[in-house]
mmCIF file of C-alpha atoms in Angstrom:
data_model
loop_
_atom_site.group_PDB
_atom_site.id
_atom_site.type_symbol
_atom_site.label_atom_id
_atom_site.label_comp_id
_atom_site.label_asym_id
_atom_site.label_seq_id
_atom_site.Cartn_x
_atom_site.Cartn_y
_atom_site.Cartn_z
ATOM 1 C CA UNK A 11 0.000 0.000 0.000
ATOM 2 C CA UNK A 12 2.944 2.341 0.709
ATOM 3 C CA UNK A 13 4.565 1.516 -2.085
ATOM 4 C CA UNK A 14 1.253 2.524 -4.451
ATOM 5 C CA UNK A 15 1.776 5.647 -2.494
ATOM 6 C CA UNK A 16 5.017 6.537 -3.370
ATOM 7 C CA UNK A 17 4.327 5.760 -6.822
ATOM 8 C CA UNK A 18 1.637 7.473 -6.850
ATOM 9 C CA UNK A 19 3.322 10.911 -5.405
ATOM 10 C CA UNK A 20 6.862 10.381 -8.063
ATOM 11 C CA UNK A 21 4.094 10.239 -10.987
ATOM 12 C CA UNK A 22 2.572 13.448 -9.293
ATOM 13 C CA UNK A 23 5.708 15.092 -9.169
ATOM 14 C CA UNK A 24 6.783 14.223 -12.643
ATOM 15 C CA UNK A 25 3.699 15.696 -14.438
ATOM 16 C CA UNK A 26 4.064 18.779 -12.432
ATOM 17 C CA UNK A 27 7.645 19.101 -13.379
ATOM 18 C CA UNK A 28 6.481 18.876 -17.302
ATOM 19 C CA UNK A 29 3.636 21.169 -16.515
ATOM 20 C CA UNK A 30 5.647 23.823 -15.266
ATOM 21 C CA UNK A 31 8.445 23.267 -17.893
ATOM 22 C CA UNK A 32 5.865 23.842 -20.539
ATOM 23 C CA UNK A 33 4.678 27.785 -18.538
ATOM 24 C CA UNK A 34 8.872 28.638 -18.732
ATOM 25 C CA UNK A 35 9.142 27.697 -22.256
ATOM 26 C CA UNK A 36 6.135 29.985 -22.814
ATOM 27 C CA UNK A 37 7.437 32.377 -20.892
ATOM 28 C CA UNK A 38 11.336 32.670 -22.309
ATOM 29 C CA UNK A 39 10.555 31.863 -26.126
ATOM 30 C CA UNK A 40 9.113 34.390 -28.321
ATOM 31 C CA UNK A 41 9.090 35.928 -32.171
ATOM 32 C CA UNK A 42 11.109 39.191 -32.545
ATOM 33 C CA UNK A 43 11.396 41.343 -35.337
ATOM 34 C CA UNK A 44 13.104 44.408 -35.218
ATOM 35 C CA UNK A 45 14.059 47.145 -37.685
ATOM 36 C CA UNK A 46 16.173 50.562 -37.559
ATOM 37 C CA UNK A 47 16.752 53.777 -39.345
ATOM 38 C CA UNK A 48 18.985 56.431 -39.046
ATOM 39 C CA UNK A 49 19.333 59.338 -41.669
ATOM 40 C CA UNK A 50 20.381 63.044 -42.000
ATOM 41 C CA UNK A 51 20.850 65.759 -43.918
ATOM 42 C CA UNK A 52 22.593 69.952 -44.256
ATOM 43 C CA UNK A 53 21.571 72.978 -46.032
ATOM 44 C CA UNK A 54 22.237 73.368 -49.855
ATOM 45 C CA UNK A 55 24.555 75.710 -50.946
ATOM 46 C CA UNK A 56 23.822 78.899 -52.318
ATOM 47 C CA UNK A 57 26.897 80.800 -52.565
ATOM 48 C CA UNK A 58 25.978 83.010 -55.142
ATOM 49 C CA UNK A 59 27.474 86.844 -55.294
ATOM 50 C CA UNK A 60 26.136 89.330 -57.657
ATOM 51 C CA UNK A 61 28.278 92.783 -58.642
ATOM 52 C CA UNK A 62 27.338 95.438 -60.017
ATOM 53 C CA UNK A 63 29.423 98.109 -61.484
ATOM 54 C CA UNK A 64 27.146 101.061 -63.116
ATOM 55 C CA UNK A 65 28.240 104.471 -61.593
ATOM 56 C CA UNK A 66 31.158 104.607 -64.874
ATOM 57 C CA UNK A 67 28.495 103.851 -67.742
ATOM 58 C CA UNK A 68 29.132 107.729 -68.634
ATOM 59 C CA UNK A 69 32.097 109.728 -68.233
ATOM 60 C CA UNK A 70 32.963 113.342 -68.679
ATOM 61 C CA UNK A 71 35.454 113.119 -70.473
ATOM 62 C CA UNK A 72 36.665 110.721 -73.400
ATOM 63 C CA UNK A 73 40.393 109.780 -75.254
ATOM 64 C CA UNK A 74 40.665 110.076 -79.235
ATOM 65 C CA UNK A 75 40.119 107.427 -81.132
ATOM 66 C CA UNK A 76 41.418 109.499 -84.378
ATOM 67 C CA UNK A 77 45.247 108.855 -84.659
ATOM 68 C CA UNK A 78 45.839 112.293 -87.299
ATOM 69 C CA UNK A 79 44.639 114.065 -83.814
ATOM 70 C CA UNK A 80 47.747 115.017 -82.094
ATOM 71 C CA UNK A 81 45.471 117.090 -79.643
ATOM 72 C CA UNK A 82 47.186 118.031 -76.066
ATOM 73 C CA UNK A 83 49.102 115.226 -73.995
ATOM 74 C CA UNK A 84 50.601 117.818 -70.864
ATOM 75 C CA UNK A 85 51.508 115.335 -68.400
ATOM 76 C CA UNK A 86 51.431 112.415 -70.478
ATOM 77 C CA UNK A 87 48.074 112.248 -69.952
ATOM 78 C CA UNK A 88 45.509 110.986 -72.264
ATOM 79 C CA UNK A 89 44.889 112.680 -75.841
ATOM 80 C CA UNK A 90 41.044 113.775 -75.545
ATOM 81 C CA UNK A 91 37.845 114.374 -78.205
ATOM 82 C CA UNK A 92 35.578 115.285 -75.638
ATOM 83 C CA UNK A 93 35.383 116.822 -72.302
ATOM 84 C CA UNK A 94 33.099 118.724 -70.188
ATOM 85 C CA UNK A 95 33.428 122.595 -70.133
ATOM 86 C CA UNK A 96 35.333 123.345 -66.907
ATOM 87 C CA UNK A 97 33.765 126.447 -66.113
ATOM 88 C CA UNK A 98 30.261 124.281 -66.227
ATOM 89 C CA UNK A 99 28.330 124.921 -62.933
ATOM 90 C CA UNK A 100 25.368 122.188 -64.226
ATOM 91 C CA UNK A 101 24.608 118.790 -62.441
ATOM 92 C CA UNK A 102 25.331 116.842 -65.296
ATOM 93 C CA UNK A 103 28.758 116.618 -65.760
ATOM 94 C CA UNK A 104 28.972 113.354 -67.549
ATOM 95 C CA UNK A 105 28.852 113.188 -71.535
ATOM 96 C CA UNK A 106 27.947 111.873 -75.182
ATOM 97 C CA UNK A 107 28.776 112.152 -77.947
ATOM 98 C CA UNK A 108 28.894 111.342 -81.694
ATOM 99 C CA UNK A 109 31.917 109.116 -81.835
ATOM 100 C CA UNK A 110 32.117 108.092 -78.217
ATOM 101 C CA UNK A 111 31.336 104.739 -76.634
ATOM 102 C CA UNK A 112 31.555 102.844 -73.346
ATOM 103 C CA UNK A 113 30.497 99.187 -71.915
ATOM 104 C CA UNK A 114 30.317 100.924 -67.786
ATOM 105 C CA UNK A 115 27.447 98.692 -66.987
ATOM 106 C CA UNK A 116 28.426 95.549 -65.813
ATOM 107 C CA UNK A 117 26.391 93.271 -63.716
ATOM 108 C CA UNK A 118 27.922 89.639 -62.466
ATOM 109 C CA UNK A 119 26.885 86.716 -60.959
ATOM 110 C CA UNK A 120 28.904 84.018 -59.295
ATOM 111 C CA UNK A 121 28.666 80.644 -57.749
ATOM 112 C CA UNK A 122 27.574 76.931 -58.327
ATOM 113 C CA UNK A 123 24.315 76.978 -56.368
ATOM 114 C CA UNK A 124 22.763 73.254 -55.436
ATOM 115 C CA UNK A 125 19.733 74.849 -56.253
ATOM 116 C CA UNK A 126 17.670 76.011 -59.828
ATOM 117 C CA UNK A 127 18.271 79.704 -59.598
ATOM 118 C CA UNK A 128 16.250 83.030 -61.178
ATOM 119 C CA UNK A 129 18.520 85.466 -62.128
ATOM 120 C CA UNK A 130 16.825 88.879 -62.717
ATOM 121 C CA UNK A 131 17.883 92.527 -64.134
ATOM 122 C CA UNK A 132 15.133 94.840 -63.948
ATOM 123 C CA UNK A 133 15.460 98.593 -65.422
ATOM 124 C CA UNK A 134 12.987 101.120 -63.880
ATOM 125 C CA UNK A 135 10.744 102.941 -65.711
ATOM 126 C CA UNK A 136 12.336 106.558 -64.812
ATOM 127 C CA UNK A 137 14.917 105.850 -67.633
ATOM 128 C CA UNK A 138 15.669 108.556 -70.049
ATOM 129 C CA UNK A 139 17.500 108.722 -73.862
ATOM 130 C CA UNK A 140 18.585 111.051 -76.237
ATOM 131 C CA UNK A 141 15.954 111.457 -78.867
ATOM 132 C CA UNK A 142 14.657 114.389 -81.185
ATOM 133 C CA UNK A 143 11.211 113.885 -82.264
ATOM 134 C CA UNK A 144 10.145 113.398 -86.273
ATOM 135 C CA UNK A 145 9.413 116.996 -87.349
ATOM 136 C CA UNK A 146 11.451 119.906 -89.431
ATOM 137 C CA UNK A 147 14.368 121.445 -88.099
ATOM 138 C CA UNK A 148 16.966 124.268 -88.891
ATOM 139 C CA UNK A 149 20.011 122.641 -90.748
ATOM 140 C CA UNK A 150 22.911 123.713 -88.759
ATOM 141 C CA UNK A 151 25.634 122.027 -90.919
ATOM 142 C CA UNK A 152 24.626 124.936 -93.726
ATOM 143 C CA UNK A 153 25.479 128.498 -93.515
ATOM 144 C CA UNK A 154 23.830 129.919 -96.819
ATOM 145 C CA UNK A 155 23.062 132.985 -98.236
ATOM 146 C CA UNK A 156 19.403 134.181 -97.708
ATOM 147 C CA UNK A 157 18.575 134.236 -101.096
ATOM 148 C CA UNK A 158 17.894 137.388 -104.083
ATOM 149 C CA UNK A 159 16.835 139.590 -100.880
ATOM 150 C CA UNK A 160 19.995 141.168 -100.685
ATOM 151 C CA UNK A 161 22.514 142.499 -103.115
ATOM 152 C CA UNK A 162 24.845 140.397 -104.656
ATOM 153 C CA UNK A 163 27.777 142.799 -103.608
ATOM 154 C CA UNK A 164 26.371 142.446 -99.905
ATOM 155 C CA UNK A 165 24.854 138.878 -99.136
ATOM 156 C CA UNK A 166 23.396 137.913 -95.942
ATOM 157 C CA UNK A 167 24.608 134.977 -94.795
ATOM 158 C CA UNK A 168 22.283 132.182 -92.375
ATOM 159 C CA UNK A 169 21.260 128.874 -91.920
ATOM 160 C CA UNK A 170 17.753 129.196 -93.544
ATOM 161 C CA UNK A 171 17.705 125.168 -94.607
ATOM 162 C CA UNK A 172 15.798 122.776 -92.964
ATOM 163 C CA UNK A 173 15.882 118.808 -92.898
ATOM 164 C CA UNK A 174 13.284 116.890 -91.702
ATOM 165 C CA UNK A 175 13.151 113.699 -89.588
ATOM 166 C CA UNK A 176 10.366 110.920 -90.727
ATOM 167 C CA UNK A 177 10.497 109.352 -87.524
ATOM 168 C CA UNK A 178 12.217 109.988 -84.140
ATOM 169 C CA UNK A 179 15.994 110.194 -84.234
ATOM 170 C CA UNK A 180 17.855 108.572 -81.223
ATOM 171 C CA UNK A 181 21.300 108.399 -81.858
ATOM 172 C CA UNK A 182 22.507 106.293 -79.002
ATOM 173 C CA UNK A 183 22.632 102.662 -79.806
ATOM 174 C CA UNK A 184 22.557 100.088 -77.349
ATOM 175 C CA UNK A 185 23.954 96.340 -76.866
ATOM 176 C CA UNK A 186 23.898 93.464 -74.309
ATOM 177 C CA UNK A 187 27.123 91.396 -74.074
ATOM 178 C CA UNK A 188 27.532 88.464 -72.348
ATOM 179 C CA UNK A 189 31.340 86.332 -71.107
ATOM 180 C CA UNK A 190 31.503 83.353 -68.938
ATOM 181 C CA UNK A 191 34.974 82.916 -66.640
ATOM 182 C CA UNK A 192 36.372 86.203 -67.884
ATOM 183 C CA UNK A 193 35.699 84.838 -71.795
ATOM 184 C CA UNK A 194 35.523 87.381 -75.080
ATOM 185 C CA UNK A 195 31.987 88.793 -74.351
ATOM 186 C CA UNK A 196 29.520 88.053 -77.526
ATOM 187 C CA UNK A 197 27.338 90.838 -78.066
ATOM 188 C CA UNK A 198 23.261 90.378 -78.815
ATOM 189 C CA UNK A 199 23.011 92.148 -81.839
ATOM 190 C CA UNK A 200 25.965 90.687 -83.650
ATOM 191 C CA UNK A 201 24.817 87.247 -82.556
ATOM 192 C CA UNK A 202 21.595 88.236 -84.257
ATOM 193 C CA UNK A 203 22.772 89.174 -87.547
ATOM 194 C CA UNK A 204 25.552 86.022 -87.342
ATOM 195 C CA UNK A 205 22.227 83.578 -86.674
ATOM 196 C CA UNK A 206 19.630 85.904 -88.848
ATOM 197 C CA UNK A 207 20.301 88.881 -90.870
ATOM 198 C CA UNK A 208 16.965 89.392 -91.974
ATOM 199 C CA UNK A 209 15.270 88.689 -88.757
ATOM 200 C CA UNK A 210 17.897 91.281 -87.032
ATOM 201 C CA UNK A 211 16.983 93.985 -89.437
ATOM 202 C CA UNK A 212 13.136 92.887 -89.227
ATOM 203 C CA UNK A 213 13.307 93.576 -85.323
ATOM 204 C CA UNK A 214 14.812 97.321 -86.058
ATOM 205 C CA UNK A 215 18.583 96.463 -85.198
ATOM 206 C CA UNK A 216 21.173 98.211 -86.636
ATOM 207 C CA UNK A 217 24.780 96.762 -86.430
ATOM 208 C CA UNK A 218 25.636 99.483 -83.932
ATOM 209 C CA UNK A 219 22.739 98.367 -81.682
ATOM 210 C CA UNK A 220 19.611 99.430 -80.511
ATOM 211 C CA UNK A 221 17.745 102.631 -79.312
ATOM 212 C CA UNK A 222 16.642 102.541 -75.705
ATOM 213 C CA UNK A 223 13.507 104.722 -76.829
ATOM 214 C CA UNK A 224 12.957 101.356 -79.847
ATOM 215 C CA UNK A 225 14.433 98.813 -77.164
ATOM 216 C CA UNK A 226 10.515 98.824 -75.712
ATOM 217 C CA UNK A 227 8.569 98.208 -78.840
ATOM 218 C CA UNK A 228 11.205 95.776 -79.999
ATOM 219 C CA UNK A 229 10.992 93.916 -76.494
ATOM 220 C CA UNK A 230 7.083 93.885 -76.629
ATOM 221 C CA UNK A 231 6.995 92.615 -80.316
ATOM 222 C CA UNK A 232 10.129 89.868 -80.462
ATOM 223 C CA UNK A 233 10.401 89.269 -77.332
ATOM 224 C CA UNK A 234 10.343 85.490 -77.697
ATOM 225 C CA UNK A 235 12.931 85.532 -80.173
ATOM 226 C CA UNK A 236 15.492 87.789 -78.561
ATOM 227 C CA UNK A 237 14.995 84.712 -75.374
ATOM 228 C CA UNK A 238 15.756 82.389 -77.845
ATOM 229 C CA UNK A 239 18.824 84.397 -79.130
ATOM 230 C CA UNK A 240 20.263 85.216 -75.307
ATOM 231 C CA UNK A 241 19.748 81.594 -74.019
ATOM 232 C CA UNK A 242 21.854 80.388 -77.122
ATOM 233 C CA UNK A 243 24.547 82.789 -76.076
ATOM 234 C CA UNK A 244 24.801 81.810 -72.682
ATOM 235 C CA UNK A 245 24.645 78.147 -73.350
ATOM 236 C CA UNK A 246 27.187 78.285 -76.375
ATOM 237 C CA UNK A 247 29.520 79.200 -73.588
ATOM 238 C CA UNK A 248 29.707 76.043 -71.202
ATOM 239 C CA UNK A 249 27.078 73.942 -70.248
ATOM 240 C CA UNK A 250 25.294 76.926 -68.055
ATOM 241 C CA UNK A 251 21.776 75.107 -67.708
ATOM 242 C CA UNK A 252 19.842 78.530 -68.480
ATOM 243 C CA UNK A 253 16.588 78.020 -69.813
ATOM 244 C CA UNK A 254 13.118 79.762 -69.350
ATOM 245 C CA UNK A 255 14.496 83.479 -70.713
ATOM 246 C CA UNK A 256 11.991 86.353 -70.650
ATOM 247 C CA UNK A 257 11.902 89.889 -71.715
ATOM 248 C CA UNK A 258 8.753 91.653 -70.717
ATOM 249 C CA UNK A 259 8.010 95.768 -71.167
ATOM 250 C CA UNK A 260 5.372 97.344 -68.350
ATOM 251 C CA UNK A 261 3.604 99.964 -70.070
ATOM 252 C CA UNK A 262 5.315 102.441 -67.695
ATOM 253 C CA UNK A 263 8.214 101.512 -69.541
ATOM 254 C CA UNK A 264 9.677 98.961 -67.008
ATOM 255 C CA UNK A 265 11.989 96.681 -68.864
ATOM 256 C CA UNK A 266 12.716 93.224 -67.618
ATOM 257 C CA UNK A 267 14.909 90.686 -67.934
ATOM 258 C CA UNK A 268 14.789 86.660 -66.180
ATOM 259 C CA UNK A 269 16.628 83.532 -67.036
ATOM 260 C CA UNK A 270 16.537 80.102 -65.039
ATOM 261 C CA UNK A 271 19.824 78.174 -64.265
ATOM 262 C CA UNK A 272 19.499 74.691 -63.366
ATOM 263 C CA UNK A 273 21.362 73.091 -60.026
ATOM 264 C CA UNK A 274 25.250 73.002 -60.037
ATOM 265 C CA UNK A 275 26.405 74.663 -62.448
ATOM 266 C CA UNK A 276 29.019 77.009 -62.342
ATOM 267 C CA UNK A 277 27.536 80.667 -62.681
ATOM 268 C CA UNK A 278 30.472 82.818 -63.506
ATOM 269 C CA UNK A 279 28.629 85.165 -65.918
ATOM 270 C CA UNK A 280 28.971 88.602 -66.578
ATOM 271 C CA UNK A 281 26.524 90.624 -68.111
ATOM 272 C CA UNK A 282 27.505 94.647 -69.623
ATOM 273 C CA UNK A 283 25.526 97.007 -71.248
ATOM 274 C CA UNK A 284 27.365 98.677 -74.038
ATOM 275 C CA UNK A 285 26.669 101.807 -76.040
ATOM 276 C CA UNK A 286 27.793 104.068 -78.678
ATOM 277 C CA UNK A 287 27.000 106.974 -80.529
ATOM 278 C CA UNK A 288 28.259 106.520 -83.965
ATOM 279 C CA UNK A 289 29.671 108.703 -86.557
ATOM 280 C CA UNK A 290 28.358 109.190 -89.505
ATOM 281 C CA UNK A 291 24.598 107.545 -89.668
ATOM 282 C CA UNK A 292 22.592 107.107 -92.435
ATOM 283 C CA UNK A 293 23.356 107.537 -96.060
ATOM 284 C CA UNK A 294 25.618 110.037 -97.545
ATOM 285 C CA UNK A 295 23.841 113.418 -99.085
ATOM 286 C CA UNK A 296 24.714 113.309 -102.227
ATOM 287 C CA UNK A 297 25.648 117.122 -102.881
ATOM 288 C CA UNK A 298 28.152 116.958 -99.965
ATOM 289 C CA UNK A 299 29.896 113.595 -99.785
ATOM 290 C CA UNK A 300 31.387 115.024 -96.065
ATOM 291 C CA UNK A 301 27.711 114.852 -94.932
ATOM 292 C CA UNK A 302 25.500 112.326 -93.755
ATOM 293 C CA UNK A 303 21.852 112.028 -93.401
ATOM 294 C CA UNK A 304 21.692 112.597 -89.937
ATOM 295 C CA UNK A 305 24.723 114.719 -89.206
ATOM 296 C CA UNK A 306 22.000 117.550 -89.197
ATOM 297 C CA UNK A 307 20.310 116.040 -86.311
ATOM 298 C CA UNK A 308 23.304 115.613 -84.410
ATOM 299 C CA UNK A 309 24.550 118.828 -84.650
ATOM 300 C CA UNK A 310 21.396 120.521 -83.776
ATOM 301 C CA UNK A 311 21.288 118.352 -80.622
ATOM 302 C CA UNK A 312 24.763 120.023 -79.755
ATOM 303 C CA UNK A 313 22.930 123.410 -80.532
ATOM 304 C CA UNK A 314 20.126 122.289 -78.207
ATOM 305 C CA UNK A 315 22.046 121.828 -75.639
ATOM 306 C CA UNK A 316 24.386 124.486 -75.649
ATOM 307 C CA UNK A 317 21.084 126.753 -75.485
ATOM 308 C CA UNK A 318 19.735 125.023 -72.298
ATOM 309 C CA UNK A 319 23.144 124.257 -70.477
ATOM 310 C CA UNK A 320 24.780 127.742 -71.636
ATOM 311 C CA UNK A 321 22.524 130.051 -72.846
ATOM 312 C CA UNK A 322 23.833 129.793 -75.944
ATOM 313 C CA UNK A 323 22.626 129.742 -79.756
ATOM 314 C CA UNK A 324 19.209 132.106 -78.375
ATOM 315 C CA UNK A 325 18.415 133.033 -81.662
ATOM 316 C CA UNK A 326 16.839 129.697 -82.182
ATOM 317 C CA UNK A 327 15.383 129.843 -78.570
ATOM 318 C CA UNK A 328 11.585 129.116 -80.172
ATOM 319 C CA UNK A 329 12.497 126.694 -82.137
ATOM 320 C CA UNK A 330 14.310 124.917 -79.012
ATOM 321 C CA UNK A 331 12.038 125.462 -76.371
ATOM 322 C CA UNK A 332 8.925 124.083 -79.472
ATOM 323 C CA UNK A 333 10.937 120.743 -79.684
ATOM 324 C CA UNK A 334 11.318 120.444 -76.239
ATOM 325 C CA UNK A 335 7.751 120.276 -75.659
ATOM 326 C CA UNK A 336 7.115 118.190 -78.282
ATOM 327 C CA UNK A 337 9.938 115.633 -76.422
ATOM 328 C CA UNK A 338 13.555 116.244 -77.530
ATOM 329 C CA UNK A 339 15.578 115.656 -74.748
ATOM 330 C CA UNK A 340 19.552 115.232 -74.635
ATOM 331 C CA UNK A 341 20.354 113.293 -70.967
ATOM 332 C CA UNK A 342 20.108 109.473 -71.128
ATOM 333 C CA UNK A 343 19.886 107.169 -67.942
ATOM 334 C CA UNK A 344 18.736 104.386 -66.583
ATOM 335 C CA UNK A 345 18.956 102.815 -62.654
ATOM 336 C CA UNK A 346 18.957 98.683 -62.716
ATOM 337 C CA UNK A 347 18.582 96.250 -60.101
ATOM 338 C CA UNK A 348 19.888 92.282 -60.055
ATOM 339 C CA UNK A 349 18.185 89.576 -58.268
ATOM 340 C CA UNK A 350 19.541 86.110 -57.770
ATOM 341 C CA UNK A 351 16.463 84.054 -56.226
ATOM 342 C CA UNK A 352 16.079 80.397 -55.589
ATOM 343 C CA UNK A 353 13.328 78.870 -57.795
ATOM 344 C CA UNK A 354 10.519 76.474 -55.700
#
C-alpha cells in the first residue's frame, strides 16, 4: 500500500515538473522582429554673389580714337575728343557724344548653387534717352546765303535750310554682351545678324545696336525671339543650364529681364551694357559727300544743348524750347537692379 503511495506521489511530481516546464518555455521563447533607421541631412549651398558696377556707364570726359589728332598730352596724360566745359556749374557733368562709346554697366553673378536659380535685371521705368522727335528742323551744318533779298555785292549769310526727320531720331545705340569665366563677351546684336540677318533687321537692329527709346517696342513685339537668341549665347559658352528666358516691357516703360539656371552649375557670368553713338549715320547726301543724313540732327542736338546748359545759340530759342515740348531731350539714364532668387 505504501509503495502505491510513493508511486503514486513520483508520478505526481513528474507531471508537475512537465507542466511547469511547458509555462517557462512559454514564458522565455518568443518571435522578434526588429528594424532601424537612421538618416540626415545639411543645407544646400547657395553661394551666389552678384556685382554690379554702373556708376562709370558715362564719363565726362573721353580719349581720341582718331590717330591724325595730335590734340594736347601735358603730363602724359591721355589725348582727348571730348570733355566737359570746366567752367560748367550744371549737375550733369557726364557726356555723349557722336563718336564716343563705353560698356560701364556691368552686372555679375557668381557661384555653383545646389539649387535652380532666377537670375533677374530689372530697369525702372524713370529711364531717359537722347531722342529728337520726327518733325522739321533748322540745318545747322549749312550756312547759306538768304537768297535774291539782298545784293549780290552784300549777301546775308544764315542757316535758312531745314531737314526733316520721318520718324524719331535717337542716336545712341545700345547692346547686351555676355562672357563666362572672364571669356571674349559676344554681343546680342551681332549674334543676331551672325544667326539671322533678316530677322535682325526685321526687329529694327542696326549693327551698332539698338535705341533705348525702340528697345521697348522691340521687347514687346520679339520678345520670344530675342529669349531664344540670349539663351543660345549663354549656353554656347559652357554647359550653363539657363533656360526659361523672358523679356517683358510694363507699359510704364519697365523693362525686364529673367533667365533660369538649373542646379550646379558654375555661374560665372557677366553681363555689360554697351553703347555708342556713332559717326556718320545714315546715307551720304549726295551734294556733300562730307555729310551724312543725320549729321543735321546731331549737330542741332549740340545746338540744343548748348542753349539750355549755356545760354547759348538764343536766336533759335523758339524753335528749341517748341521741340522740347514736343519731347527732344539730350540726358540718357537708366537705374537697374539684379536679383539672384532660388526657384521652388
Amino acid at each position: 500500500m505504501k509503495k502505491n503511495w510513493t508511486t503514486r506521489v513520483a508520478v505526481a511530481l513528474l507531471a508537475l515538473t512537465m507542466i511547469t516546464s511547458c509555462f517557462v518555455g512559454s514564458t522565455f521563447a518568443k518571435y522578434v522582429t526588429r528594424a532601424e533607421g537612421e538618416d540626415n541631412a545639411r543645407v544646400a549651398k547657395w553661394g551666389i554673389l552678384l556685382g554690379m558696377e554702373g556708376d562709370d556707364m558715362f564719363a565726362p570726359e573721353y580719349e581720341a580714337d582718331d590717330e591724325s589728332f595730335t590734340g594736347s598730352d601735358d603730363n602724359d596724360d591721355p589725348i582727348l575728343s571730348v570733355r566737359v566745359d570746366p567752367d560748367y556749374d550744371g549737375d550733369i557733368t557726364d557726356l555723349v557724344a557722336p563718336g564716343t562709346t563705353n560698356d560701364g554697366f556691368k552686372a555679375t553673378i557668381v557661384g555653383k548653387p545646389e539649387v535652380a536659380v532666377r537670375y533677374t535685371l530689372h530697369i525702372d521705368p524713370d529711364w531717359s534717352d537722347v531722342v529728337l522727335p520726327a518733325g522739321e528742323y533748322t540745318d545747322f551744318t549749312k550756312l547759306v546765303k538768304k537768297g535774291n533779298e539782298q545784293s549780290a555785292d552784300d549777301p546775308e549769310y544764315g542757316y535758312y535750310d531745314t531737314f526733316t526727320l520721318d520718324e524719331d531720331y535717337a542716336p545712341v545705340k545700345w547692346d547686351i554682351k555676355v562672357s563666362k569665366n572672364g571669356g571674349t563677351p559676344i554681343g546680342l546684336v551681332e549674334y543676331a545678324f551672325a544667326f539671322n540677318e533678316q530677322l535682325a533687321l526685321a526687329m529694327g537692329m542696326t549693327r551698332d545696336g539698338v535705341s533705348a527709346t525702340n528697345a521697348a517696342n522691340i521687347v514687346k513685339t520679339y520678345s520670344t525671339q530675342l529669349a531664344n537668341l540670349l539663351l543660345s549665347m549663354l549656353n554656347d559658352q559652357g554647359e550653363a543650364g539657363a533656360s526659361n528666358a523672358v523679356f517683358t516691357v510694363a507699359d510704364d516703360g519697365t523693362i525686364d529681364l529673367s533667365i533660369d539656371f538649373d542646379p550646379n552649375r558654375s555661374l560665372d557670368f557677366e553681363f555689360s551694357l554697351a553703347w555708342k553713338w556713332p559717326f556718320e549715320q545714315g546715307e551720304k547726301i549726295e551734294e556733300n559727300p562730307d555729310i551724312y543724313e543725320f549729321d543735321a540732327a546731331d549737330t542741332w542736338l549740340g545746338n540744343f544743348v548748348a542753349y539750355k546748359e549755356f545760354g547759348e545759340c538764343e536766336d533759335y530759342a523758339e524753335e528749341f524750347d517748341a521741340a522740347e515740348q514736343n519731347g527732344a531731350a539730350y540726358t540718357i539714364g537708366f537705374k537697374f537692379t539684379a536679383t539672384a532668387t532660388q526657384i521652388d
